[in-house]
Coordinates of C-alpha atoms in Angstrom, one line a residue:
Chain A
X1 CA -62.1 9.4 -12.6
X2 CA -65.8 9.8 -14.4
X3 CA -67.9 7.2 -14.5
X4 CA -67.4 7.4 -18.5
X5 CA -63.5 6.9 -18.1
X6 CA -64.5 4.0 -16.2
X7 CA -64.4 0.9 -18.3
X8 CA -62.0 2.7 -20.3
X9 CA -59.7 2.5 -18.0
X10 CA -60.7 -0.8 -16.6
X11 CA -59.9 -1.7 -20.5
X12 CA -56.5 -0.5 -20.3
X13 CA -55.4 -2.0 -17.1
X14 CA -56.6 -5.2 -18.6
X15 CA -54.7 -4.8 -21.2
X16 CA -51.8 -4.5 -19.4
X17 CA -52.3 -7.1 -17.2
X18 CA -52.2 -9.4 -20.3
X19 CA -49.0 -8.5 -21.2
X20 CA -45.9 -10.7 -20.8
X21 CA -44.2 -9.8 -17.4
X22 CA -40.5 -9.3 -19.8
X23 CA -42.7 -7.1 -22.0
X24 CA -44.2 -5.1 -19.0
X25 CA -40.6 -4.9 -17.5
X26 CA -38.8 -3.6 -20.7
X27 CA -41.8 -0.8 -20.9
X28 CA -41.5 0.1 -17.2
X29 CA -37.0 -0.1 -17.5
X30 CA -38.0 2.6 -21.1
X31 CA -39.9 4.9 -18.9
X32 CA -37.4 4.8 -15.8
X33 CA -34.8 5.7 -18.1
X34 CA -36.8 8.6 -19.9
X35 CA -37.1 10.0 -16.9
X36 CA -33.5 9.8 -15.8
X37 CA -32.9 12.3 -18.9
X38 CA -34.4 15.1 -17.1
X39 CA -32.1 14.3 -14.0
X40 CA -28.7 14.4 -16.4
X41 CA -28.9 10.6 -16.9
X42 CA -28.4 11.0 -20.5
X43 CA -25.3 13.7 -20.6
X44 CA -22.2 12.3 -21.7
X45 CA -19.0 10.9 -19.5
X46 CA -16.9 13.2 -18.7
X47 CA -13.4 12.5 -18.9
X48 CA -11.7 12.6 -16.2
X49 CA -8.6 15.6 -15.8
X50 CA -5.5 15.4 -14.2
X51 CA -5.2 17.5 -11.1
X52 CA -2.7 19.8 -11.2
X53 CA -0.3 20.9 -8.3
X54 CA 2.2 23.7 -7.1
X55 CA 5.5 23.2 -5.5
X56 CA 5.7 23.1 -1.2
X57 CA 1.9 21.5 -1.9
X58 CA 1.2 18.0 0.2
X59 CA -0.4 15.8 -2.0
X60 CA -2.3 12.6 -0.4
X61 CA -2.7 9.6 -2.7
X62 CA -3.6 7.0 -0.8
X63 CA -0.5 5.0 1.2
X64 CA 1.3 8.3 0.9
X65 CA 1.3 12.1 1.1
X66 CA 3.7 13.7 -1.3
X67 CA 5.1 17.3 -1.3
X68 CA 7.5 18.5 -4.3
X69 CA 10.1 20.7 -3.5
X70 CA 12.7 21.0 -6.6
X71 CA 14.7 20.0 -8.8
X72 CA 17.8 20.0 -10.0
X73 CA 20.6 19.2 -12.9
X74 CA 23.9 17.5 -10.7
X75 CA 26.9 16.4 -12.2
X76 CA 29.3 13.8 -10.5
X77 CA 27.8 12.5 -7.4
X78 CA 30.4 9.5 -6.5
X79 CA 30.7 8.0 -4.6
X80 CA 26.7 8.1 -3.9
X81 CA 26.2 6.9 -7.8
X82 CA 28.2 6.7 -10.4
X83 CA 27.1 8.0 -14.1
X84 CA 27.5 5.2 -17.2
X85 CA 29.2 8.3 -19.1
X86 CA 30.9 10.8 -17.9
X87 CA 29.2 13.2 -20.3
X88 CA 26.0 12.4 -18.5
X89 CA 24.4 14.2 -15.5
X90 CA 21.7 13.7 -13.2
X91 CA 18.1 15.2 -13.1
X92 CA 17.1 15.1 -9.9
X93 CA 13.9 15.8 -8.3
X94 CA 13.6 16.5 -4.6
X95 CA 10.2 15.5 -2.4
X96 CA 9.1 14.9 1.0
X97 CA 7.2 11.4 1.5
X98 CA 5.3 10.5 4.6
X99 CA 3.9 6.9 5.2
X100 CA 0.1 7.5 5.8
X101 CA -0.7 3.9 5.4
X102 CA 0.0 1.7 8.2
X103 CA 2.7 -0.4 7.4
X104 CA 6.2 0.0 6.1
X105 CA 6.2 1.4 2.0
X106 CA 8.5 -0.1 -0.3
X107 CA 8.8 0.8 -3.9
X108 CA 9.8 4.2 -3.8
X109 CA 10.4 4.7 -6.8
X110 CA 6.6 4.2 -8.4
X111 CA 5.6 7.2 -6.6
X112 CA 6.8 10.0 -9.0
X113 CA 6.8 9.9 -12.8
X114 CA 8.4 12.1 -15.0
X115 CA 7.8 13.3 -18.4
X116 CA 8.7 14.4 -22.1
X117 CA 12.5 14.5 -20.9
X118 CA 14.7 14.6 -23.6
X119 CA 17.3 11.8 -22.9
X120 CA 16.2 9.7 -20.1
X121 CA 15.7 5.7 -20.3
X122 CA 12.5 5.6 -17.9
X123 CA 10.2 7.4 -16.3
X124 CA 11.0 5.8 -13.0
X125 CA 13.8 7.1 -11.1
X126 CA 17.1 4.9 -10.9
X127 CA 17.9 5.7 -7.2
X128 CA 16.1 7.1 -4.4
X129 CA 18.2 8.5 -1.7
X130 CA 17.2 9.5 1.8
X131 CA 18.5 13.3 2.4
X132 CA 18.9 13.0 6.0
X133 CA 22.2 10.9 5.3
X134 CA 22.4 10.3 1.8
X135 CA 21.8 6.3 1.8
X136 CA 20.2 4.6 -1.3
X137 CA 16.9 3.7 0.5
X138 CA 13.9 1.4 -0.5
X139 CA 11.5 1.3 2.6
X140 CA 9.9 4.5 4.5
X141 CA 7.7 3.7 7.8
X142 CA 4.8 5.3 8.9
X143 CA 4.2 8.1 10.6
X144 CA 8.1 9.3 9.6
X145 CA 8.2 12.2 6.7
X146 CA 11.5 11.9 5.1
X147 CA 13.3 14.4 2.4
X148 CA 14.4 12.1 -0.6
X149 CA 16.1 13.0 -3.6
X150 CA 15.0 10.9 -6.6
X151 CA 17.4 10.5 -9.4
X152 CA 17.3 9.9 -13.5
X153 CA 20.4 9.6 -15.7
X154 CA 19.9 12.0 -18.6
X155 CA 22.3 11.6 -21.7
X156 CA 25.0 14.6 -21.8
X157 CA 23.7 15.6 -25.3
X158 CA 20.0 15.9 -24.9
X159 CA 18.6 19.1 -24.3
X160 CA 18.5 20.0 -20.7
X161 CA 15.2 20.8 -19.6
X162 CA 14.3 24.2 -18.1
X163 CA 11.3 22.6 -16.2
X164 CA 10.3 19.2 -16.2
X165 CA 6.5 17.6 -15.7
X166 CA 5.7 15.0 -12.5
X167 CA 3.1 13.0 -12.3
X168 CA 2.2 11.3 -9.0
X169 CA 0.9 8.2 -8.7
X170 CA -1.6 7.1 -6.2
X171 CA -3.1 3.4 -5.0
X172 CA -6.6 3.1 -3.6
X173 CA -6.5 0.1 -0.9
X174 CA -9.4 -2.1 -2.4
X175 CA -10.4 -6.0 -2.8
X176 CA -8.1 -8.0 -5.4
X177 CA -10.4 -9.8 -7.4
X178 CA -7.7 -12.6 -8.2
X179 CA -6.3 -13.1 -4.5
X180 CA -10.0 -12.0 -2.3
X181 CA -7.6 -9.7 -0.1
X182 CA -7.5 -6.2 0.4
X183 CA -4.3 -4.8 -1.2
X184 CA -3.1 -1.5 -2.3
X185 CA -3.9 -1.2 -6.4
X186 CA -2.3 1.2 -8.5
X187 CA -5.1 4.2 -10.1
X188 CA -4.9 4.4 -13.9
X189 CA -5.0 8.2 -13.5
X190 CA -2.2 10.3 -11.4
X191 CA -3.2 11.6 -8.7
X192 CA -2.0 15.3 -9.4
X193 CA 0.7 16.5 -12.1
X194 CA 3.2 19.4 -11.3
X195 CA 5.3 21.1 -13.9
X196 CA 8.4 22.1 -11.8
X197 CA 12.0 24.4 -13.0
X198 CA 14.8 22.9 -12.7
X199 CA 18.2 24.6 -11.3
X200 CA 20.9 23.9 -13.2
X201 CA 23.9 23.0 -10.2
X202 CA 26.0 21.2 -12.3
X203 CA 28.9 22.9 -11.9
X204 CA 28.7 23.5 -8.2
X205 CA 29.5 20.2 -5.7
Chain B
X1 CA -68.7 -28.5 -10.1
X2 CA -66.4 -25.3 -9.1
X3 CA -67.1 -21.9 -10.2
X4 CA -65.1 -20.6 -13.0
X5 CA -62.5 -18.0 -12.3
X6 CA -63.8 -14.5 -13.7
X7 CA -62.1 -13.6 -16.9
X8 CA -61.0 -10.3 -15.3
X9 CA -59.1 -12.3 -12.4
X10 CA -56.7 -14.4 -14.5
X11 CA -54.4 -11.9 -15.5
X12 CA -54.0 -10.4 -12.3
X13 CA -52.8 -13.4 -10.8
X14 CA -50.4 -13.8 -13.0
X15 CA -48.6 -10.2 -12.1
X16 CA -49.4 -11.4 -8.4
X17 CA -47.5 -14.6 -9.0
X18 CA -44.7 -12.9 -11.1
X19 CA -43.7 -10.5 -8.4
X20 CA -43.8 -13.5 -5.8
X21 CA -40.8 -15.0 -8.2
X22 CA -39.5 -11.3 -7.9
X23 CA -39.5 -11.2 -4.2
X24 CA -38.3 -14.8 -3.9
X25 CA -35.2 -14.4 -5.9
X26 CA -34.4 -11.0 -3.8
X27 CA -35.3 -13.2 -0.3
X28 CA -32.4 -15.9 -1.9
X29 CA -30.2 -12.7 -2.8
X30 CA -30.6 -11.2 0.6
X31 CA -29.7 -14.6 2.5
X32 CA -26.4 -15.4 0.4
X33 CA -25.5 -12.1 1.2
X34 CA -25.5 -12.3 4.6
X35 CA -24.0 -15.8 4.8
X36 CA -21.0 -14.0 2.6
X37 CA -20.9 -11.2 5.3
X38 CA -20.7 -13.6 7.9
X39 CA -18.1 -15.8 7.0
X40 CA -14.4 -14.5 7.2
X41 CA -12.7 -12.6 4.6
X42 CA -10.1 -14.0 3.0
X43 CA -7.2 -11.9 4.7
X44 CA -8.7 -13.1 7.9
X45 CA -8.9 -16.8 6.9
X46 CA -5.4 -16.6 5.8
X47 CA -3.5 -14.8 8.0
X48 CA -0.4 -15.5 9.6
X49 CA -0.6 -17.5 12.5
X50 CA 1.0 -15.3 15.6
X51 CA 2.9 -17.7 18.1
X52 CA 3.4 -15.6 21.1
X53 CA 5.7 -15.8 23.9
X54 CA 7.4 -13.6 27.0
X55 CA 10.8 -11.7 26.3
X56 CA 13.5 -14.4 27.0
X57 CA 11.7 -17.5 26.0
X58 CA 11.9 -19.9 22.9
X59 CA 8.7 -19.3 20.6
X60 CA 8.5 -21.9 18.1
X61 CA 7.8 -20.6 14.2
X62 CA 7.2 -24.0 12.1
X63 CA 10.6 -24.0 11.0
X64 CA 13.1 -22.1 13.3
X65 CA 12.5 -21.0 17.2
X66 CA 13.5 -17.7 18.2
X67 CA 14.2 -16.0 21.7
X68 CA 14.5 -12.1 22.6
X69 CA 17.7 -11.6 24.5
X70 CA 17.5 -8.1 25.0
X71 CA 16.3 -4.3 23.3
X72 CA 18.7 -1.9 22.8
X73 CA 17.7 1.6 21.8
X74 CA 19.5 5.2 20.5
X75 CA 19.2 8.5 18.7
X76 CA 22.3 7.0 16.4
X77 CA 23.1 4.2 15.0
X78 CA 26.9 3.9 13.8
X79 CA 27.6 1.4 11.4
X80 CA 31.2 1.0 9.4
X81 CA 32.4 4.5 10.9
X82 CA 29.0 6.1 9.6
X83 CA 26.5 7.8 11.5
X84 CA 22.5 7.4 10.7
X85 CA 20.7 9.8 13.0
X86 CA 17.3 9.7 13.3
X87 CA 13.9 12.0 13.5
X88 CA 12.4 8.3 15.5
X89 CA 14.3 6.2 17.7
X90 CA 16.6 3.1 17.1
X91 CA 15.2 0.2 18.3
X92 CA 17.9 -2.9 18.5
X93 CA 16.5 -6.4 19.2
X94 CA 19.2 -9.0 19.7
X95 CA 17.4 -12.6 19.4
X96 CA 18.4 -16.8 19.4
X97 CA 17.8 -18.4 16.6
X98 CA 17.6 -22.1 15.6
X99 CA 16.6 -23.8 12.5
X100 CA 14.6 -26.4 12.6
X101 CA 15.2 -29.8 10.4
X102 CA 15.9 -27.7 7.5
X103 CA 18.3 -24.4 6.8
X104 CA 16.2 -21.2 7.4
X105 CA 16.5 -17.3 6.1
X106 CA 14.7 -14.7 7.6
X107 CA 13.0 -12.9 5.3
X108 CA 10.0 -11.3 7.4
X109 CA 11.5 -9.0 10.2
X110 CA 9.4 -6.3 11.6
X111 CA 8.0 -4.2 14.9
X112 CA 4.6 -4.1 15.5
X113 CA 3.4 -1.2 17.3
X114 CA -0.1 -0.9 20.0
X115 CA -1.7 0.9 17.4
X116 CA -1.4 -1.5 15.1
X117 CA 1.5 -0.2 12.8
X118 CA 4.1 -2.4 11.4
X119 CA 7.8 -1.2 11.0
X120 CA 10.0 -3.4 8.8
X121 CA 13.5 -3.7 9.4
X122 CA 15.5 -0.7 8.5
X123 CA 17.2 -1.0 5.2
X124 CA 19.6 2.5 6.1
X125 CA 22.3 -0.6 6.9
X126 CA 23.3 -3.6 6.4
X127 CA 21.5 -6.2 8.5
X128 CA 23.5 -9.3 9.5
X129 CA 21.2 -11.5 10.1
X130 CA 17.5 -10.3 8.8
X131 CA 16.2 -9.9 5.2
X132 CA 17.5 -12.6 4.0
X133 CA 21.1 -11.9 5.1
X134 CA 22.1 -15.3 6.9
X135 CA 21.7 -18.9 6.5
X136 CA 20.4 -20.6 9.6
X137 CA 21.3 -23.9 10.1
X138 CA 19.2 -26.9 11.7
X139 CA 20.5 -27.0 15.6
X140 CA 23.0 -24.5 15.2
X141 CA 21.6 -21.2 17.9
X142 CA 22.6 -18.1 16.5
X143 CA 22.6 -14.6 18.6
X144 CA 22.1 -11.5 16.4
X145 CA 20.8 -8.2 16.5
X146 CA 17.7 -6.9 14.2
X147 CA 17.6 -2.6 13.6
X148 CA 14.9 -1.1 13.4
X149 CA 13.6 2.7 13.1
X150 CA 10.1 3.5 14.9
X151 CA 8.5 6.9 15.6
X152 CA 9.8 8.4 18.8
X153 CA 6.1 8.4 20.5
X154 CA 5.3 4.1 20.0
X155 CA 4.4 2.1 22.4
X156 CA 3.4 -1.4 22.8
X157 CA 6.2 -3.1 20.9
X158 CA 6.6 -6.7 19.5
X159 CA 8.6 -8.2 17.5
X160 CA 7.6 -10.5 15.0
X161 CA 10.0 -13.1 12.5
X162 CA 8.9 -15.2 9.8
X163 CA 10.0 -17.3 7.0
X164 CA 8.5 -16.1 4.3
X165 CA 7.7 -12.8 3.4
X166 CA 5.3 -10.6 1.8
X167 CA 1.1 -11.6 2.6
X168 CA 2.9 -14.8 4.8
X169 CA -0.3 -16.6 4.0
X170 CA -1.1 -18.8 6.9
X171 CA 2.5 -19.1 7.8
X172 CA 3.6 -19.2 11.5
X173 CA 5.1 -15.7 12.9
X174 CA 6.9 -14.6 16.1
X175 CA 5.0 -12.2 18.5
X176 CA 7.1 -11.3 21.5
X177 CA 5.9 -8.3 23.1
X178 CA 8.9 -6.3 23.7
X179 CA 9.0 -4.4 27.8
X180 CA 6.9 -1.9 27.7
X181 CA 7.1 1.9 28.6
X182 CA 8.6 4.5 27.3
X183 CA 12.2 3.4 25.5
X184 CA 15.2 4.1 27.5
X185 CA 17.7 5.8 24.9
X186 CA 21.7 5.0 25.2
X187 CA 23.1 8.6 24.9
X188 CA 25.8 7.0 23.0
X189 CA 25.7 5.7 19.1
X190 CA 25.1 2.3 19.1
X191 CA 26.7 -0.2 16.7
X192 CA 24.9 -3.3 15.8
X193 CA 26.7 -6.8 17.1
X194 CA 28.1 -9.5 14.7
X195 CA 26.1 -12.7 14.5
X196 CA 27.3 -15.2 17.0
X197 CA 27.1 -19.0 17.1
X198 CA 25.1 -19.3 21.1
X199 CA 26.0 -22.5 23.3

């Protein structure tokens, strides 16, 4: 600095010193953030995508890790389940589960959705069934993959699907801000979505 | 008579005073912080409170006191003519239980593993006496067996009952370390005993 820019200077530090400290503050937040524009800190969200996934692919979200394998249109399965009408059948997707977490899973059926099926009531399956001996299960323990076989009632006179689209849902183990304990919270966003065929086996047993 | 502050001093102790408030408040900060990370978590300060005892003797849980009789343990489990095989083992705890002053249900059954696993009861059959599935009566002992499915390779087994079920917030729970070692498997199915009333 010159000996001319001196007082100058001296001036304008003066003058800044004489400023409110919110003023000074608000100046010094406008230039941080003027500068974060040259780093991307102005570019817009982006919104966030669904994943997508292939059949035979593991899928990890969070207590579990998924893998897809069919599915499938089934007539009569008694005296496993029984249909409401006899014009129904069931869609049935089939999946391998494994417990990753470290305790016992229950609520089976929150781990798969399906959708835009004509002529089912929700996108939750009604049973889940354990392939190993064809038992209506709820639990699955860790460290234990299991086949299951998850199952929707689909009216007889919708339109049969030729594929169907899966969404799978995943929980990230995090603080409950309600209860102060660590608990395993459901994501608002599926983890990955798969659009799978489905076989038509209806009239084979 | 003191000397006047210079006109050029005045507003730099005010900046100099400012980020002493600045560095004050973060000093406050800082030390709530670390009182927070220092004092237990919630899921800590309300766990379950673990009431230990040896296989065979009577370990007292608030409202009911339970024994281990014995472990059982198979490839198969047979239950009404059906066959559950597993890719795990079969783990069959018979156990004593007695109500306290007030009629009891079991609603928390599970094996707890050395590595820090827990394996609820099995749900591939129906259990006579946990989940819910019998009414314990005060002084009336009750012998009944609890199945459960574990990975083949666990170790370090105990078996814990409660009350309640779910978090089991500060509630009393079993944990009786089962013998240890590998599991000795029955080569035969085994079927799962009825619920007796013990002398």
């Amino acid at each position: 600095m010159t000996t001319a820019n001196r007082p100058a200077a001296r001036k304008l530090s003066a003058r800044l010193a004489e400023q409110p400290l919110s003023r000074l503050a608000a100046g010094l937040g406008a230039i941080v953030l003027a500068i974060s524009g040259f780093f991307g800190g102005l570019e817009p969200t982006q919104v966030p995508t669904t994943p997508t996934a292939v059949l035979d692919q593991p899928i990890d979200a969070g207590p579990w890790r998924v893998t897809i394998i069919g599915s499938r249109l089934l007539g009569d399965l008694r005296p496993l389940v029984s249909l409401s009408d006899e014009d129904n059948h069931w869609l049935v997707v089939q999946l391998t589960v494994e417990v990753i977490a470290d305790e016992t899973w229950t609520g089976l059926d929150s781990i798969v959705r399906l959708s835009g099926v004509d002529g089912i009531e929700s996108a939750r399956p009604e049973h889940v069934v354990l392939s190993r001996d064809l038992t209506k299960v709820r639990r699955l323990h860790p460290g234990m993959p299991e086949k299951l076989s998850l199952l929707w009632e689909q009216q007889g006179d919708a339109v049969t699907p030729l594929q169907v689209e899966l969404f799978i849902a995943g929980r990230t183990h995090r603080l409950d801000s309600l209860t102060g304990r660590m608990e395993w919270k459901p994501e608002d966003e599926p983890r990955a979505l798969l659009v799978v065929p489905v076989e038509d086996r209806r009239e084979q047993k | 008579m003191n000397a006047p502050v210079s006109r050029h001093r005045r507003p730099l102790w005010r900046i100099w005073r400012g980020m002493g408030s600045v560095a004050l408040t973060l000093l406050a900060l800082a030390i709530g912080q670390a009182i927070i990370a220092a004092t237990p978590d919630v899921d800590r300060s309300e766990r379950p409170f673990l009431k230990s005892g040896p296989m065979g003797a009577e370990v007292d849980a608030r409202s009911f006191t339970a024994s281990v009789v014995g472990v059982r343990s198979s490839r198969i489990i047979k239950e009404r003519g059906v066959e559950h095989d597993t890719q795990g083992v079969w783990v069959v705890v018979k156990v004593k239980i007695t109500a306290g002053t007030e009629p009891v249900l079991i609603n928390y059954a599970a094996l707890h593993d050395g590595r820090g696993r827990t394996f609820l009861a099995t749900d591939r059959l129906r259990q006579p006496i946990a989940d819910a599935a019998r009414t314990f009566q005060p002084g009336i002992a009750v012998e009944g067996e609890i199945a459960f499915e574990v990975p083949a390779d666990t170790t370090g087994l105990s078996l814990r009952l409660a009350e309640s079920s779910g978090a089991r917030l500060m509630d009393a729970t079993t944990d009786v370390a089962l013998p240890p070692g590998p599991l000795w498997l029955d080569p035969q199915p085994v079927t799962l005993d009825p619920p007796v009333v013990s002398s």
